Amino acid sequence: MQRLDGVENKVNEINAEHEAARISAKKSKAEFEQIKKKRCYLFNASFDHVSTQIDPIYKELSNNTSAQAFLGQENAEEPYLDGISYSCVAPGKRYRPMDNLSGGEKTVAALALLFSIHSFQPAPFFVLDEIDAALDNTNISKVARYIAKQCSNNFQCLVISLKEEFYTRADALIGIYSEDTQSVASKSLTLDLTKYPVS
């Protein structure tokens, strides 16, 4: 009888633990679903904004209304789990996969994506390192004009460039140099270009 009472107590204890675990699992699942729903909402809010902004920004960067850019989700149910497709049609060309675009076309497409993301979650400034390296003079002028326009309204930008076509549109130049070949220290100089407007 005493042994039977011990077994019965053990069964009751295990049942209580099982019930507590079941309630905890149910609560955790509800919390997980709530977080999943919020995550999906936040992701879609940013995705929807970026996907509506990318085409007009790409058109403006290209300075051509025939240019097209669009984003697509690979997983509509849980879009943050899979990739996003980004497609562009360069001005005057037919649709080609991103891998087949030229270096300059990829640069303009990447900048359109960067600036459309920025329009959703603005940063106070950008540091852009030789974004003009793969651009021809025509596209350098278009990109420089776009960045100058955006910088006058929305943010500040520090652009590292070796191309005159780009840096002549800046407000200021900062040069870095070493005094001699033996020195590991660098010196800098600045030039205010607002005194010399581009014609």
PDB file of C-alpha atoms in Angstrom:
ATOM      1  CA  MET A   1       0.000   0.000   0.000  1.00  0.00           C
ATOM      2  CA  GLN A   2       2.794   2.384   0.945  1.00  0.00           C
ATOM      3  CA  ARG A   3       4.601   1.493  -2.267  1.00  0.00           C
ATOM      4  CA  LEU A   4       1.413   2.147  -4.276  1.00  0.00           C
ATOM      5  CA  ASP A   5       1.063   5.596  -2.643  1.00  0.00           C
ATOM      6  CA  GLY A   6       4.675   6.375  -3.612  1.00  0.00           C
ATOM      7  CA  VAL A   7       4.018   5.392  -7.234  1.00  0.00           C
ATOM      8  CA  GLU A   8       0.794   7.435  -7.258  1.00  0.00           C
ATOM      9  CA  ASN A   9       2.647  10.497  -5.897  1.00  0.00           C
ATOM     10  CA  LYS A  10       5.346  10.056  -8.535  1.00  0.00           C
ATOM     11  CA  VAL A  11       2.691   9.827 -11.304  1.00  0.00           C
ATOM     12  CA  ASN A  12       0.992  12.999  -9.990  1.00  0.00           C
ATOM     13  CA  GLU A  13       4.363  14.772  -9.869  1.00  0.00           C
ATOM     14  CA  ILE A  14       5.172  13.730 -13.454  1.00  0.00           C
ATOM     15  CA  ASN A  15       1.684  14.793 -14.628  1.00  0.00           C
ATOM     16  CA  ALA A  16       2.155  18.222 -12.991  1.00  0.00           C
ATOM     17  CA  GLU A  17       5.564  18.619 -14.649  1.00  0.00           C
ATOM     18  CA  HIS A  18       4.077  17.556 -17.983  1.00  0.00           C
ATOM     19  CA  GLU A  19       1.226  20.061 -17.660  1.00  0.00           C
ATOM     20  CA  ALA A  20       3.657  22.861 -16.712  1.00  0.00           C
ATOM     21  CA  ALA A  21       5.860  21.982 -19.709  1.00  0.00           C
ATOM     22  CA  ARG A  22       2.816  21.907 -22.011  1.00  0.00           C
ATOM     23  CA  ILE A  23       1.652  25.337 -20.798  1.00  0.00           C
ATOM     24  CA  SER A  24       5.186  26.732 -21.151  1.00  0.00           C
ATOM     25  CA  ALA A  25       5.509  25.321 -24.687  1.00  0.00           C
ATOM     26  CA  LYS A  26       2.119  26.764 -25.662  1.00  0.00           C
ATOM     27  CA  LYS A  27       3.132  30.173 -24.272  1.00  0.00           C
ATOM     28  CA  SER A  28       6.496  30.019 -26.076  1.00  0.00           C
ATOM     29  CA  LYS A  29       4.788  29.100 -29.353  1.00  0.00           C
ATOM     30  CA  ALA A  30       2.360  32.022 -29.002  1.00  0.00           C
ATOM     31  CA  GLU A  31       5.271  34.402 -28.288  1.00  0.00           C
ATOM     32  CA  PHE A  32       7.191  32.988 -31.266  1.00  0.00           C
ATOM     33  CA  GLU A  33       4.194  33.494 -33.571  1.00  0.00           C
ATOM     34  CA  GLN A  34       3.785  37.053 -32.295  1.00  0.00           C
ATOM     35  CA  ILE A  35       7.481  37.811 -32.937  1.00  0.00           C
ATOM     36  CA  LYS A  36       7.263  36.147 -36.365  1.00  0.00           C
ATOM     37  CA  LYS A  37       4.229  38.278 -37.247  1.00  0.00           C
ATOM     38  CA  LYS A  38       5.957  41.483 -36.066  1.00  0.00           C
ATOM     39  CA  ARG A  39       9.154  40.546 -37.919  1.00  0.00           C
ATOM     40  CA  CYS A  40       7.189  39.942 -41.120  1.00  0.00           C
ATOM     41  CA  TYR A  41       5.335  43.261 -40.712  1.00  0.00           C
ATOM     42  CA  LEU A  42       8.567  45.224 -40.144  1.00  0.00           C
ATOM     43  CA  PHE A  43      10.338  43.490 -43.023  1.00  0.00           C
ATOM     44  CA  ASN A  44       7.444  44.093 -45.416  1.00  0.00           C
ATOM     45  CA  ALA A  45       7.155  47.744 -44.361  1.00  0.00           C
ATOM     46  CA  SER A  46      10.793  48.331 -45.263  1.00  0.00           C
ATOM     47  CA  PHE A  47      10.648  46.144 -48.382  1.00  0.00           C
ATOM     48  CA  ASP A  48       7.520  47.881 -49.688  1.00  0.00           C
ATOM     49  CA  HIS A  49       9.087  51.304 -49.191  1.00  0.00           C
ATOM     50  CA  VAL A  50      12.398  50.348 -50.807  1.00  0.00           C
ATOM     51  CA  SER A  51      10.711  48.584 -53.726  1.00  0.00           C
ATOM     52  CA  THR A  52       8.584  51.655 -54.515  1.00  0.00           C
ATOM     53  CA  GLN A  53      11.568  54.023 -54.258  1.00  0.00           C
ATOM     54  CA  ILE A  54      14.140  52.030 -56.214  1.00  0.00           C
ATOM     55  CA  ASP A  55      12.680  52.571 -59.691  1.00  0.00           C
ATOM     56  CA  PRO A  56      12.392  56.385 -59.537  1.00  0.00           C
ATOM     57  CA  ILE A  57      15.852  56.618 -57.940  1.00  0.00           C
ATOM     58  CA  TYR A  58      17.346  54.363 -60.636  1.00  0.00           C
ATOM     59  CA  LYS A  59      15.662  56.482 -63.322  1.00  0.00           C
ATOM     60  CA  GLU A  60      17.052  59.661 -61.743  1.00  0.00           C
ATOM     61  CA  LEU A  61      20.553  58.210 -61.335  1.00  0.00           C
ATOM     62  CA  SER A  62      20.471  57.050 -64.963  1.00  0.00           C
ATOM     63  CA  ASN A  63      18.889  60.337 -66.042  1.00  0.00           C
ATOM     64  CA  ASN A  64      16.646  58.257 -68.297  1.00  0.00           C
ATOM     65  CA  THR A  65      12.964  57.380 -67.919  1.00  0.00           C
ATOM     66  CA  SER A  66      13.378  54.130 -69.882  1.00  0.00           C
ATOM     67  CA  ALA A  67      15.582  52.686 -67.113  1.00  0.00           C
ATOM     68  CA  GLN A  68      13.787  50.265 -64.791  1.00  0.00           C
ATOM     69  CA  ALA A  69      14.601  48.687 -61.444  1.00  0.00           C
ATOM     70  CA  PHE A  70      12.477  46.360 -59.358  1.00  0.00           C
ATOM     71  CA  LEU A  71      12.724  44.085 -56.338  1.00  0.00           C
ATOM     72  CA  GLY A  72      10.960  40.789 -55.726  1.00  0.00           C
ATOM     73  CA  GLN A  73      10.631  38.497 -52.730  1.00  0.00           C
ATOM     74  CA  GLU A  74      11.573  34.854 -53.157  1.00  0.00           C
ATOM     75  CA  ASN A  75       9.459  33.799 -50.159  1.00  0.00           C
ATOM     76  CA  ALA A  76       6.233  35.792 -49.765  1.00  0.00           C
ATOM     77  CA  GLU A  77       5.146  34.000 -46.555  1.00  0.00           C
ATOM     78  CA  GLU A  78       8.380  34.570 -44.607  1.00  0.00           C
ATOM     79  CA  PRO A  79      10.359  36.930 -46.853  1.00  0.00           C
ATOM     80  CA  TYR A  80      13.220  37.428 -44.390  1.00  0.00           C
ATOM     81  CA  LEU A  81      14.167  33.735 -44.646  1.00  0.00           C
ATOM     82  CA  ASP A  82      15.076  33.751 -48.334  1.00  0.00           C
ATOM     83  CA  GLY A  83      16.607  36.093 -50.853  1.00  0.00           C
ATOM     84  CA  ILE A  84      15.367  39.142 -52.645  1.00  0.00           C
ATOM     85  CA  SER A  85      15.707  39.410 -56.400  1.00  0.00           C
ATOM     86  CA  TYR A  86      16.883  42.723 -57.816  1.00  0.00           C
ATOM     87  CA  SER A  87      16.522  43.330 -61.526  1.00  0.00           C
ATOM     88  CA  CYS A  88      17.423  46.321 -63.657  1.00  0.00           C
ATOM     89  CA  VAL A  89      16.928  47.281 -67.243  1.00  0.00           C
ATOM     90  CA  ALA A  90      19.713  49.696 -68.148  1.00  0.00           C
ATOM     91  CA  PRO A  91      18.741  52.670 -70.331  1.00  0.00           C
ATOM     92  CA  GLY A  92      18.360  51.704 -73.984  1.00  0.00           C
ATOM     93  CA  LYS A  93      18.932  47.996 -73.312  1.00  0.00           C
ATOM     94  CA  ARG A  94      16.829  44.875 -72.901  1.00  0.00           C
ATOM     95  CA  TYR A  95      16.417  43.001 -69.651  1.00  0.00           C
ATOM     96  CA  ARG A  96      19.525  41.083 -68.609  1.00  0.00           C
ATOM     97  CA  PRO A  97      20.356  39.308 -65.349  1.00  0.00           C
ATOM     98  CA  MET A  98      22.437  41.401 -62.928  1.00  0.00           C
ATOM     99  CA  ASP A  99      25.468  39.202 -63.597  1.00  0.00           C
ATOM    100  CA  ASN A 100      25.428  40.287 -67.250  1.00  0.00           C
ATOM    101  CA  LEU A 101      25.417  44.033 -66.575  1.00  0.00           C
ATOM    102  CA  SER A 102      28.620  45.997 -67.117  1.00  0.00           C
ATOM    103  CA  GLY A 103      30.623  47.237 -64.144  1.00  0.00           C
ATOM    104  CA  GLY A 104      29.227  50.744 -64.544  1.00  0.00           C
ATOM    105  CA  GLU A 105      25.644  49.476 -64.852  1.00  0.00           C
ATOM    106  CA  LYS A 106      26.113  47.380 -61.701  1.00  0.00           C
ATOM    107  CA  THR A 107      27.482  50.426 -59.874  1.00  0.00           C
ATOM    108  CA  VAL A 108      24.477  52.570 -60.806  1.00  0.00           C
ATOM    109  CA  ALA A 109      22.126  49.712 -59.822  1.00  0.00           C
ATOM    110  CA  ALA A 110      23.905  49.268 -56.469  1.00  0.00           C
ATOM    111  CA  LEU A 111      23.711  53.003 -55.770  1.00  0.00           C
ATOM    112  CA  ALA A 112      19.982  52.991 -56.569  1.00  0.00           C
ATOM    113  CA  LEU A 113      19.522  50.213 -54.013  1.00  0.00           C
ATOM    114  CA  LEU A 114      21.674  52.026 -51.443  1.00  0.00           C
ATOM    115  CA  PHE A 115      19.794  55.311 -51.822  1.00  0.00           C
ATOM    116  CA  SER A 116      16.373  53.629 -51.771  1.00  0.00           C
ATOM    117  CA  ILE A 117      17.279  51.863 -48.510  1.00  0.00           C
ATOM    118  CA  HIS A 118      18.554  55.203 -47.218  1.00  0.00           C
ATOM    119  CA  SER A 119      15.184  56.802 -48.019  1.00  0.00           C
ATOM    120  CA  PHE A 120      13.565  54.369 -45.576  1.00  0.00           C
ATOM    121  CA  GLN A 121      16.146  54.529 -42.788  1.00  0.00           C
ATOM    122  CA  PRO A 122      18.197  57.699 -43.307  1.00  0.00           C
ATOM    123  CA  ALA A 123      21.792  57.880 -42.159  1.00  0.00           C
ATOM    124  CA  PRO A 124      23.287  61.282 -41.330  1.00  0.00           C
ATOM    125  CA  PHE A 125      26.162  60.742 -43.763  1.00  0.00           C
ATOM    126  CA  PHE A 126      27.716  58.339 -46.259  1.00  0.00           C
ATOM    127  CA  VAL A 127      31.304  57.393 -46.940  1.00  0.00           C
ATOM    128  CA  LEU A 128      31.563  56.186 -50.538  1.00  0.00           C
ATOM    129  CA  ASP A 129      34.921  54.796 -51.629  1.00  0.00           C
ATOM    130  CA  GLU A 130      35.689  55.133 -55.352  1.00  0.00           C
ATOM    131  CA  ILE A 131      32.148  54.425 -56.480  1.00  0.00           C
ATOM    132  CA  ASP A 132      33.096  56.015 -59.784  1.00  0.00           C
ATOM    133  CA  ALA A 133      35.862  53.498 -60.583  1.00  0.00           C
ATOM    134  CA  ALA A 134      33.751  51.498 -63.072  1.00  0.00           C
ATOM    135  CA  LEU A 135      31.805  54.463 -64.450  1.00  0.00           C
ATOM    136  CA  ASP A 136      32.390  56.206 -67.764  1.00  0.00           C
ATOM    137  CA  ASN A 137      32.449  60.025 -67.845  1.00  0.00           C
ATOM    138  CA  THR A 138      28.754  60.281 -68.735  1.00  0.00           C
ATOM    139  CA  ASN A 139      27.674  58.119 -65.803  1.00  0.00           C
ATOM    140  CA  ILE A 140      30.149  59.827 -63.470  1.00  0.00           C
ATOM    141  CA  SER A 141      28.439  63.117 -64.262  1.00  0.00           C
ATOM    142  CA  LYS A 142      24.961  61.644 -63.672  1.00  0.00           C
ATOM    143  CA  VAL A 143      25.918  60.022 -60.355  1.00  0.00           C
ATOM    144  CA  ALA A 144      27.812  63.105 -59.152  1.00  0.00           C
ATOM    145  CA  ARG A 145      24.828  65.321 -59.998  1.00  0.00           C
ATOM    146  CA  TYR A 146      22.442  62.999 -58.126  1.00  0.00           C
ATOM    147  CA  ILE A 147      24.672  62.828 -55.039  1.00  0.00           C
ATOM    148  CA  ALA A 148      25.176  66.610 -55.024  1.00  0.00           C
ATOM    149  CA  LYS A 149      21.401  67.117 -55.208  1.00  0.00           C
ATOM    150  CA  GLN A 150      20.754  64.626 -52.392  1.00  0.00           C
ATOM    151  CA  CYS A 151      23.503  66.080 -50.214  1.00  0.00           C
ATOM    152  CA  SER A 152      21.990  69.538 -50.470  1.00  0.00           C
ATOM    153  CA  ASN A 153      18.706  68.218 -49.027  1.00  0.00           C
ATOM    154  CA  ASN A 154      19.031  64.938 -47.176  1.00  0.00           C
ATOM    155  CA  PHE A 155      22.488  63.978 -45.926  1.00  0.00           C
ATOM    156  CA  GLN A 156      26.204  64.621 -46.033  1.00  0.00           C
ATOM    157  CA  CYS A 157      28.525  62.529 -48.132  1.00  0.00           C
ATOM    158  CA  LEU A 158      32.249  61.896 -48.080  1.00  0.00           C
ATOM    159  CA  VAL A 159      33.295  60.495 -51.449  1.00  0.00           C
ATOM    160  CA  ILE A 160      36.752  59.132 -52.135  1.00  0.00           C
ATOM    161  CA  SER A 161      37.444  59.671 -55.818  1.00  0.00           C
ATOM    162  CA  LEU A 162      40.409  60.015 -58.139  1.00  0.00           C
ATOM    163  CA  LYS A 163      38.337  61.250 -61.076  1.00  0.00           C
ATOM    164  CA  GLU A 164      38.137  64.961 -61.770  1.00  0.00           C
ATOM    165  CA  GLU A 165      34.693  64.597 -63.370  1.00  0.00           C
ATOM    166  CA  PHE A 166      33.392  63.512 -59.972  1.00  0.00           C
ATOM    167  CA  TYR A 167      35.237  65.613 -57.428  1.00  0.00           C
ATOM    168  CA  THR A 168      34.768  68.923 -59.271  1.00  0.00           C
ATOM    169  CA  ARG A 169      31.103  68.759 -58.210  1.00  0.00           C
ATOM    170  CA  ALA A 170      31.995  68.557 -54.510  1.00  0.00           C
ATOM    171  CA  ASP A 171      31.656  71.378 -51.994  1.00  0.00           C
ATOM    172  CA  ALA A 172      35.179  70.771 -50.721  1.00  0.00           C
ATOM    173  CA  LEU A 173      38.267  68.713 -51.478  1.00  0.00           C
ATOM    174  CA  ILE A 174      40.373  67.027 -48.839  1.00  0.00           C
ATOM    175  CA  GLY A 175      43.792  65.838 -49.925  1.00  0.00           C
ATOM    176  CA  ILE A 176      45.903  63.346 -47.975  1.00  0.00           C
ATOM    177  CA  TYR A 177      49.644  63.122 -48.552  1.00  0.00           C
ATOM    178  CA  SER A 178      52.877  62.192 -46.795  1.00  0.00           C
ATOM    179  CA  GLU A 179      55.630  64.770 -46.426  1.00  0.00           C
ATOM    180  CA  ASP A 180      58.399  62.383 -47.337  1.00  0.00           C
ATOM    181  CA  THR A 181      58.802  58.731 -48.198  1.00  0.00           C
ATOM    182  CA  GLN A 182      60.331  57.905 -44.803  1.00  0.00           C
ATOM    183  CA  SER A 183      57.373  59.181 -42.775  1.00  0.00           C
ATOM    184  CA  VAL A 184      54.470  56.967 -41.756  1.00  0.00           C
ATOM    185  CA  ALA A 185      52.366  59.990 -40.802  1.00  0.00           C
ATOM    186  CA  SER A 186      50.050  61.685 -43.273  1.00  0.00           C
ATOM    187  CA  LYS A 187      49.090  65.304 -43.659  1.00  0.00           C
ATOM    188  CA  SER A 188      45.910  66.754 -45.069  1.00  0.00           C
ATOM    189  CA  LEU A 189      44.849  69.864 -46.903  1.00  0.00           C
ATOM    190  CA  THR A 190      41.417  71.199 -47.747  1.00  0.00           C
ATOM    191  CA  LEU A 191      40.023  73.391 -50.492  1.00  0.00           C
ATOM    192  CA  ASP A 192      36.585  75.011 -50.418  1.00  0.00           C
ATOM    193  CA  LEU A 193      35.171  74.492 -53.923  1.00  0.00           C
ATOM    194  CA  THR A 194      32.022  76.539 -53.340  1.00  0.00           C
ATOM    195  CA  LYS A 195      34.107  79.575 -54.364  1.00  0.00           C
ATOM    196  CA  TYR A 196      34.606  77.961 -57.783  1.00  0.00           C
ATOM    197  CA  PRO A 197      31.181  76.920 -59.108  1.00  0.00           C
ATOM    198  CA  VAL A 198      31.004  74.378 -61.922  1.00  0.00           C
ATOM    199  CA  SER A 199      29.616  75.920 -65.071  1.00  0.00           C
TER     200      SER A 199
END
